[in-house]
């Protein structure tokens, strides 16, 4: 009997297995195109994208203004290195400095979140101090330096020994932080919300406390806004509500609107690199910088940060009372739906089957990070499908009702 012809997804899955690094588990589907908050797989099935490349495609897929800017820039020059200046990344850096509110701050461009944090780690060494304090549960990237300040044992253990001089304290534990800092501490680094750890939100006042404690011992206060930044949580960097002023801010993900870009902003109270102390061939690439300028234009013009806050409330209200939902947390359009049972993977798979892409950040937390351009109608559609599936899973569950 002739074998059934493999579908697009199936054949790409087996090619993936044969060729892509085994550091990733094999995906069920291949995504080949998209528009706005919708993506299409290799078999032509459409999905509502509530993950946006893990909090990255702030303007969704194939945004016409990003397409136009990239086309225009690639038609002029794609890459120039950092031996020459370029108007797009200079403009982008000026806008980021304005957002930070410090005209003496300087922006180092790179290509990813891990690289932005590597730059922060190196910068902290210029204080003459060697120790860094990071948070348990934190995620700062997979390169050796960034992994050294990542507070997740399972990711670290196979690669030990990592950098020395790193101390971890519990997230949201100011007393522990106060005990850990000393005159040897170069930098304290913290995420405003721990995204990879399951969208964990600290108590109000935590960032303020971290800022105060860091300053009390002369350490740099660094905020990793890679996942929370660029409007996702309703402000540019995710820390503004607390009224703090970090010395270092790292960005990536949404900054390039789906093109690879990272940034490390060192404010006027941080040290600055001297020429030759740090660099990146592609950092500040003109095409990516042009896309990033569009991301900022659209977020400002369409008031996407204000919308993110309103849509958070709309979604939370609609799902919080459903069975199996223990909590809905996060900020703006970075949302963690906490389940009362460790069934996030099963629920994410069911949602995908039903045309909605989300991610199980942990066994019991579904992470939502839709593009910031998501509409109310699309939120309503998510809520309808999500409610139906949660109710069905709850009905069919084995075990005792809570
Ligand atoms: C807070 C945070 N920092 C750093 C990173 C690493 O970014 P990248 O994967 O671009 O290296 C991530 C990625 O998820 C992140 O969420």
Short mmCIF file of C-alpha atoms and ligand atoms in Angstrom, two decimals:
data_model
loop_
_atom_site.label_atom_id
_atom_site.label_comp_id
_atom_site.label_asym_id
_atom_site.label_seq_id
_atom_site.Cartn_x
_atom_site.Cartn_y
_atom_site.Cartn_z
CA UNK A 1 0.00 0.00 0.00
CA UNK A 2 1.38 3.43 -0.97
CA UNK A 3 2.24 5.61 2.02
CA UNK A 4 0.07 8.69 2.48
CA UNK A 5 1.81 11.83 1.25
CA UNK A 6 3.32 13.79 4.12
CA UNK A 7 1.68 17.10 4.87
CA UNK A 8 3.67 20.34 4.93
CA UNK A 9 3.83 20.28 8.71
CA UNK A 10 4.76 16.60 8.83
CA UNK A 11 7.53 16.82 6.28
CA UNK A 12 8.98 19.98 7.86
CA UNK A 13 8.83 18.25 11.23
CA UNK A 14 10.93 15.34 10.02
CA UNK A 15 13.36 17.72 8.27
CA UNK A 16 13.58 19.72 11.51
CA UNK A 17 14.40 16.52 13.41
CA UNK A 18 17.13 15.69 10.93
CA UNK A 19 18.75 19.09 10.73
CA UNK A 20 18.04 21.57 13.56
CA UNK A 21 20.04 21.55 16.80
CA UNK A 22 18.64 19.19 19.38
CA UNK A 23 18.58 22.02 21.92
CA UNK A 24 14.98 22.62 20.81
CA UNK A 25 12.19 20.08 21.10
CA UNK A 26 10.59 19.30 17.76
CA UNK A 27 7.60 21.56 17.02
CA UNK A 28 4.29 20.11 15.86
CA UNK A 29 3.77 22.76 13.20
CA UNK A 30 5.77 25.00 10.90
CA UNK A 31 4.69 28.63 10.51
CA UNK A 32 5.09 29.97 7.00
CA UNK A 33 3.28 33.32 6.91
CA UNK A 34 1.15 35.74 8.89
CA UNK A 35 -0.75 38.99 9.01
CA UNK A 36 -1.41 41.03 12.13
CA UNK A 37 -2.34 38.71 14.98
CA UNK A 38 -2.79 35.69 12.69
CA UNK A 39 -0.25 33.10 11.54
CA UNK A 40 -0.57 30.35 8.95
CA UNK A 41 1.06 26.93 9.16
CA UNK A 42 2.53 24.81 6.37
CA UNK A 43 -0.81 23.03 5.88
CA UNK A 44 -2.71 26.29 5.47
CA UNK A 45 -4.32 26.31 8.92
CA UNK A 46 -4.69 29.76 10.52
CA UNK A 47 -3.92 30.50 14.18
CA UNK A 48 -4.64 33.44 16.42
CA UNK A 49 -1.16 34.29 17.69
CA UNK A 50 -1.22 34.98 21.43
CA UNK A 51 2.53 34.59 21.83
CA UNK A 52 4.00 36.81 19.07
CA UNK A 53 7.34 35.03 18.83
CA UNK A 54 7.57 35.09 22.65
CA UNK A 55 6.75 38.74 23.30
CA UNK A 56 8.66 39.88 20.23
CA UNK A 57 6.41 40.78 17.29
CA UNK A 58 4.89 43.83 18.96
CA UNK A 59 3.22 44.94 15.74
CA UNK A 60 2.18 41.42 14.72
CA UNK A 61 3.20 39.75 11.48
CA UNK A 62 3.91 41.56 8.22
CA UNK A 63 3.15 45.06 9.48
CA UNK A 64 3.03 47.27 6.36
CA UNK A 65 5.13 50.04 7.95
CA UNK A 66 7.87 47.60 8.99
CA UNK A 67 7.83 46.08 5.49
CA UNK A 68 8.15 49.53 3.92
CA UNK A 69 10.97 50.64 6.26
CA UNK A 70 12.93 47.41 5.78
CA UNK A 71 12.49 47.55 2.00
CA UNK A 72 13.62 51.14 1.87
CA UNK A 73 16.65 50.54 4.07
CA UNK A 74 17.78 47.32 2.35
CA UNK A 75 17.54 49.19 -0.94
CA UNK A 76 20.04 51.76 0.38
CA UNK A 77 22.50 49.72 2.46
CA UNK A 78 22.01 46.61 4.62
CA UNK A 79 25.07 46.70 6.82
CA UNK A 80 27.90 49.10 7.56
CA UNK A 81 29.59 47.77 10.79
CA UNK A 82 30.37 50.06 13.70
CA UNK A 83 33.30 51.70 11.93
CA UNK A 84 30.75 54.16 10.52
CA UNK A 85 27.77 56.05 11.91
CA UNK A 86 24.23 55.52 10.63
CA UNK A 87 21.22 57.87 10.99
CA UNK A 88 18.70 55.11 11.83
CA UNK A 89 20.51 53.75 14.87
CA UNK A 90 21.51 57.22 16.05
CA UNK A 91 17.84 58.24 15.88
CA UNK A 92 16.82 55.07 17.70
CA UNK A 93 19.40 55.63 20.44
CA UNK A 94 18.22 59.23 20.92
CA UNK A 95 14.63 58.05 21.29
CA UNK A 96 15.60 55.39 23.82
CA UNK A 97 17.58 57.97 25.80
CA UNK A 98 14.56 60.25 25.78
CA UNK A 99 12.34 57.43 27.05
CA UNK A 100 14.80 56.78 29.87
CA UNK A 101 14.79 60.50 30.64
CA UNK A 102 18.56 60.87 30.88
CA UNK A 103 20.26 62.87 28.17
CA UNK A 104 23.68 61.65 29.32
CA UNK A 105 22.76 57.97 28.88
CA UNK A 106 24.39 55.92 26.10
CA UNK A 107 23.02 52.97 24.13
CA UNK A 108 25.00 49.90 23.12
CA UNK A 109 23.28 47.94 20.36
CA UNK A 110 23.57 44.19 19.96
CA UNK A 111 21.43 41.36 18.60
CA UNK A 112 19.69 39.60 21.47
CA UNK A 113 18.68 39.73 25.11
CA UNK A 114 21.57 37.52 26.21
CA UNK A 115 24.04 39.87 24.49
CA UNK A 116 22.43 42.91 26.10
CA UNK A 117 22.93 41.28 29.50
CA UNK A 118 26.50 40.26 28.63
CA UNK A 119 27.16 43.93 27.94
CA UNK A 120 25.66 44.83 31.33
CA UNK A 121 27.83 42.23 33.09
CA UNK A 122 30.97 43.57 31.42
CA UNK A 123 29.98 47.16 32.19
CA UNK A 124 29.51 46.28 35.86
CA UNK A 125 33.16 45.10 35.96
CA UNK A 126 34.21 48.67 35.19
CA UNK A 127 33.15 49.61 38.72
CA UNK A 128 36.21 47.67 39.86
CA UNK A 129 33.93 45.28 41.77
CA UNK A 130 33.38 41.64 40.79
CA UNK A 131 30.18 40.42 42.45
CA UNK A 132 26.69 40.42 40.93
CA UNK A 133 23.44 39.71 42.71
CA UNK A 134 20.61 38.18 40.71
CA UNK A 135 17.24 36.69 41.59
CA UNK A 136 16.24 33.05 41.95
CA UNK A 137 13.93 32.10 39.10
CA UNK A 138 15.34 34.87 36.88
CA UNK A 139 16.04 34.32 33.21
CA UNK A 140 18.67 36.49 31.51
CA UNK A 141 19.77 34.35 28.55
CA UNK A 142 21.77 31.29 27.57
CA UNK A 143 25.29 32.54 26.85
CA UNK A 144 27.73 31.73 29.66
CA UNK A 145 27.68 35.18 31.28
CA UNK A 146 23.90 35.59 31.00
CA UNK A 147 23.42 32.00 32.19
CA UNK A 148 25.63 32.74 35.19
CA UNK A 149 23.09 35.33 36.39
CA UNK A 150 20.08 33.14 35.45
CA UNK A 151 18.54 31.72 38.61
CA UNK A 152 17.20 28.44 37.23
CA UNK A 153 19.18 25.34 38.29
CA UNK A 154 18.04 23.05 35.46
CA UNK A 155 19.44 25.43 32.85
CA UNK A 156 22.73 25.97 34.71
CA UNK A 157 23.69 22.53 36.02
CA UNK A 158 24.94 20.89 32.76
CA UNK A 159 27.25 23.85 32.11
CA UNK A 160 28.92 24.34 35.49
CA UNK A 161 31.24 25.95 36.40
CA UNK A 162 29.79 29.30 35.38
CA UNK A 163 31.11 32.77 36.27
CA UNK A 164 32.19 33.11 39.88
CA UNK A 165 31.03 35.93 42.15
CA UNK A 166 27.31 35.56 41.46
CA UNK A 167 24.92 35.42 44.41
CA UNK A 168 21.22 34.67 44.21
CA UNK A 169 18.44 35.93 46.47
CA UNK A 170 14.73 35.18 46.35
CA UNK A 171 12.70 37.35 44.00
CA UNK A 172 10.65 39.79 46.05
CA UNK A 173 12.80 39.29 49.17
CA UNK A 174 14.23 42.66 50.11
CA UNK A 175 15.52 41.43 53.47
CA UNK A 176 17.50 38.70 51.73
CA UNK A 177 18.87 41.25 49.27
CA UNK A 178 19.91 43.58 52.09
CA UNK A 179 21.84 40.71 53.69
CA UNK A 180 23.51 39.75 50.39
CA UNK A 181 24.82 43.14 49.20
CA UNK A 182 28.19 44.49 50.23
CA UNK A 183 30.88 46.88 49.04
CA UNK A 184 31.95 44.07 46.70
CA UNK A 185 28.61 44.14 44.80
CA UNK A 186 29.05 45.56 41.33
CA UNK A 187 25.45 45.18 40.13
CA UNK A 188 22.03 43.96 41.21
CA UNK A 189 19.96 42.80 38.25
CA UNK A 190 16.23 42.18 38.25
CA UNK A 191 13.32 41.64 35.85
CA UNK A 192 10.26 43.83 36.56
CA UNK A 193 8.17 40.67 35.98
CA UNK A 194 9.82 37.24 35.72
CA UNK A 195 8.43 36.19 32.34
CA UNK A 196 10.17 32.86 31.75
CA UNK A 197 9.59 31.83 35.35
CA UNK A 198 5.81 31.94 34.83
CA UNK A 199 4.98 35.66 34.66
CA UNK A 200 5.78 36.20 38.35
CA UNK A 201 4.94 39.71 39.55
CA UNK A 202 6.68 41.14 42.63
CA UNK A 203 4.89 43.09 45.34
CA UNK A 204 4.53 46.84 44.73
CA UNK A 205 7.60 48.60 46.10
CA UNK A 206 9.99 45.75 45.31
CA UNK A 207 11.85 47.57 42.53
CA UNK A 208 12.07 50.66 44.71
CA UNK A 209 13.57 48.55 47.46
CA UNK A 210 16.08 46.99 45.06
CA UNK A 211 17.05 50.46 43.83
CA UNK A 212 17.56 51.77 47.38
CA UNK A 213 19.53 48.75 48.58
CA UNK A 214 21.76 48.76 45.48
CA UNK A 215 22.55 52.44 45.94
CA UNK A 216 23.17 52.05 49.65
CA UNK A 217 26.23 49.92 48.85
CA UNK A 218 27.25 51.71 45.66
CA UNK A 219 26.17 48.88 43.35
CA UNK A 220 24.60 49.43 39.94
CA UNK A 221 20.87 48.80 39.76
CA UNK A 222 20.10 47.00 36.47
CA UNK A 223 16.69 46.20 35.03
CA UNK A 224 16.36 43.43 32.45
CA UNK A 225 13.43 44.71 30.39
CA UNK A 226 14.05 42.25 27.55
CA UNK A 227 10.60 40.67 27.92
CA UNK A 228 8.68 43.41 29.71
CA UNK A 229 9.99 46.31 27.63
CA UNK A 230 8.86 48.22 24.55
CA UNK A 231 5.33 48.78 25.77
CA UNK A 232 4.41 45.17 26.52
CA UNK A 233 3.47 45.78 30.15
CA UNK A 234 1.98 49.21 29.49
CA UNK A 235 5.13 51.35 29.76
CA UNK A 236 8.38 51.52 27.80
CA UNK A 237 10.44 49.43 30.18
CA UNK A 238 8.09 47.88 32.73
CA UNK A 239 9.55 49.68 35.78
CA UNK A 240 8.12 53.20 35.40
CA UNK A 241 5.12 52.59 37.70
CA UNK A 242 7.56 52.18 40.58
CA UNK A 243 9.17 55.54 39.91
CA UNK A 244 12.68 54.10 39.93
CA UNK A 245 15.67 55.08 37.79
CA UNK A 246 17.91 52.13 37.01
CA UNK A 247 21.54 52.72 36.04
CA UNK A 248 21.39 49.99 33.40
CA UNK A 249 18.46 48.81 31.26
CA UNK A 250 18.63 45.88 28.87
CA UNK A 251 16.24 45.41 25.96
CA UNK A 252 15.72 42.99 23.05
CA UNK A 253 12.69 40.98 21.84
CA UNK A 254 10.08 43.60 20.80
CA UNK A 255 12.69 46.29 20.14
CA UNK A 256 13.22 45.15 16.55
CA UNK A 257 9.56 44.25 15.95
CA UNK A 258 10.54 40.71 14.89
CA UNK A 259 14.03 41.50 13.63
CA UNK A 260 16.96 40.64 15.91
CA UNK A 261 18.06 43.56 18.03
CA UNK A 262 19.20 44.04 21.63
CA UNK A 263 20.29 47.13 23.51
CA UNK A 264 22.03 47.96 26.77
CA UNK A 265 21.34 51.47 28.02
CA UNK A 266 23.88 52.82 30.50
CA UNK A 267 22.64 55.98 32.20
CA UNK A 268 24.73 58.91 33.40
CA UNK A 269 25.34 57.27 36.80
CA UNK A 270 26.77 54.08 35.27
CA UNK A 271 30.30 53.64 33.94
CA UNK A 272 30.74 53.87 30.16
CA UNK A 273 32.87 51.65 27.92
CA UNK A 274 35.98 53.15 26.35
CA UNK A 275 36.54 52.59 22.63
CA UNK A 276 37.53 48.95 22.02
CA UNK A 277 36.19 47.60 25.33
CA UNK A 278 33.04 46.12 23.80
CA UNK A 279 31.48 45.69 20.37
CA UNK A 280 29.30 43.71 17.96
CA UNK A 281 29.60 43.45 14.17
CA UNK A 282 25.85 43.49 13.59
CA UNK A 283 24.89 45.65 16.59
CA UNK A 284 22.77 48.61 15.46
CA UNK A 285 22.34 47.21 11.96
CA UNK A 286 20.54 49.83 9.80
CA UNK A 287 17.70 47.53 8.64
CA UNK A 288 16.88 46.41 12.16
CA UNK A 289 17.23 49.96 13.49
CA UNK A 290 14.80 51.18 10.80
CA UNK A 291 12.29 48.52 11.91
CA UNK A 292 12.79 49.48 15.58
CA UNK A 293 12.05 53.13 14.79
CA UNK A 294 8.77 52.00 13.22
CA UNK A 295 7.94 49.95 16.33
CA UNK A 296 8.29 53.10 18.46
CA UNK A 297 6.34 55.24 15.93
CA UNK A 298 3.37 52.86 15.90
CA UNK A 299 3.32 52.23 19.65
CA UNK A 300 3.22 56.00 20.21
CA UNK A 301 0.79 56.89 17.44
CA UNK A 302 -1.70 54.09 18.10
CA UNK A 303 -1.36 54.43 21.90
CA UNK A 304 -0.61 50.74 22.19
CA UNK A 305 0.66 51.01 25.77
CA UNK A 306 -2.63 52.42 27.03
CA UNK A 307 -4.46 49.72 25.07
CA UNK A 308 -2.25 47.00 26.56
CA UNK A 309 -3.39 47.99 30.06
CA UNK A 310 -7.08 48.13 29.08
CA UNK A 311 -6.92 44.79 27.23
CA UNK A 312 -5.26 43.14 30.23
CA UNK A 313 -8.24 44.07 32.39
CA UNK A 314 -10.72 42.92 29.73
CA UNK A 315 -9.05 39.51 29.40
CA UNK A 316 -8.54 39.03 33.12
CA UNK A 317 -12.15 39.76 33.92
CA UNK A 318 -13.31 37.30 31.28
CA UNK A 319 -11.23 34.31 32.40
CA UNK A 320 -10.61 34.71 36.14
CA UNK A 321 -13.86 32.99 37.18
CA UNK A 322 -13.42 29.97 34.89
CA UNK A 323 -12.86 26.54 36.45
CA UNK A 324 -9.23 25.55 37.01
CA UNK A 325 -8.05 29.20 36.96
CA UNK A 326 -6.24 30.08 40.18
CA UNK A 327 -5.01 33.52 39.14
CA UNK A 328 -4.47 35.85 36.21
CA UNK A 329 -1.34 37.95 36.67
CA UNK A 330 1.22 40.01 34.80
CA UNK A 331 1.09 43.47 33.36
CA UNK A 332 -0.38 44.84 30.14
CA UNK A 333 -0.17 42.18 27.45
CA UNK A 334 2.26 39.94 29.30
CA UNK A 335 -0.21 37.70 31.07
CA UNK A 336 0.19 34.54 33.13
CA UNK A 337 -2.92 32.41 33.56
CA UNK A 338 -2.22 30.29 36.62
CA UNK A 339 -3.97 26.94 36.69
CA UNK A 340 -4.96 25.16 39.88
CA UNK A 341 -3.49 21.95 38.37
CA UNK A 342 -0.24 21.32 36.46
CA UNK A 343 -1.98 21.00 33.10
CA UNK A 344 -0.56 23.97 31.19
CA UNK A 345 1.12 21.84 28.49
CA UNK A 346 -2.07 19.90 27.84
CA UNK A 347 -4.10 23.11 27.68
CA UNK A 348 -1.58 24.82 25.36
CA UNK A 349 -1.69 21.80 23.02
CA UNK A 350 -5.51 21.86 22.99
CA UNK A 351 -5.52 25.58 22.25
CA UNK A 352 -3.10 25.03 19.37
CA UNK A 353 -5.35 22.26 17.98
CA UNK A 354 -8.17 24.80 18.16
CA UNK A 355 -6.26 27.52 16.35
CA UNK A 356 -4.73 29.55 19.19
CA UNK A 357 -1.02 29.79 19.97
CA UNK A 358 0.05 30.29 23.57
CA UNK A 359 2.90 28.90 25.65
CA UNK A 360 3.12 26.83 28.83
CA UNK A 361 5.72 28.91 30.69
CA UNK A 362 5.67 26.37 33.55
CA UNK A 363 3.61 23.23 34.30
CA UNK A 364 0.81 25.35 35.68
CA UNK A 365 1.14 28.74 33.96
CA UNK A 366 -0.08 29.60 30.47
CA UNK A 367 1.78 32.65 29.17
CA UNK A 368 0.01 35.04 26.83
CA UNK A 369 1.93 37.71 24.93
CA UNK A 370 -0.22 38.68 21.94
CA UNK A 371 1.05 41.38 19.60
CA UNK A 372 0.30 44.85 20.98
CA UNK A 373 -1.86 45.51 17.90
CA UNK A 374 -4.30 42.73 18.96
CA UNK A 375 -7.93 43.87 18.68
CA UNK A 376 -10.78 43.59 21.19
CA UNK A 377 -12.45 41.19 18.77
CA UNK A 378 -9.39 38.95 18.82
CA UNK A 379 -9.32 39.01 22.63
CA UNK A 380 -13.00 38.03 22.62
CA UNK A 381 -12.26 35.15 20.24
CA UNK A 382 -9.42 33.97 22.49
CA UNK A 383 -11.71 34.10 25.53
CA UNK A 384 -14.44 32.08 23.76
CA UNK A 385 -12.10 29.29 22.66
CA UNK A 386 -10.16 29.31 25.94
CA UNK A 387 -13.35 29.09 28.05
CA UNK A 388 -14.73 26.22 25.99
CA UNK A 389 -11.50 24.22 26.26
CA UNK A 390 -10.92 24.87 29.95
CA UNK A 391 -14.50 23.84 30.73
CA UNK A 392 -14.14 20.64 28.68
CA UNK A 393 -10.80 19.78 30.32
CA UNK A 394 -12.25 20.42 33.75
CA UNK A 395 -15.25 18.15 33.07
CA UNK A 396 -13.08 15.33 31.77
CA UNK A 397 -10.47 15.52 34.46
CA UNK A 398 -9.75 12.59 36.74
CA UNK A 399 -9.25 13.17 40.46
CA UNK A 400 -11.01 15.20 43.06
CA UNK A 401 -12.64 18.57 42.55
CA UNK A 402 -10.84 21.36 44.36
C1 LIG B 1 14.04 38.71 30.71
C2 LIG B 1 14.85 38.08 29.63
N1 LIG B 1 16.15 38.38 29.52
C3 LIG B 1 16.92 37.85 28.56
C4 LIG B 1 16.40 36.94 27.66
C5 LIG B 1 17.29 36.35 26.60
O1 LIG B 1 16.98 36.89 25.37
P1 LIG B 1 17.51 36.21 24.03
O2 LIG B 1 16.80 34.91 23.88
O3 LIG B 1 17.17 37.21 22.96
O4 LIG B 1 18.98 36.03 24.18
C6 LIG B 1 15.05 36.60 27.73
C7 LIG B 1 14.46 35.64 26.80
O5 LIG B 1 13.45 35.06 27.01
C8 LIG B 1 14.25 37.18 28.74
O6 LIG B 1 12.95 36.89 28.88
#
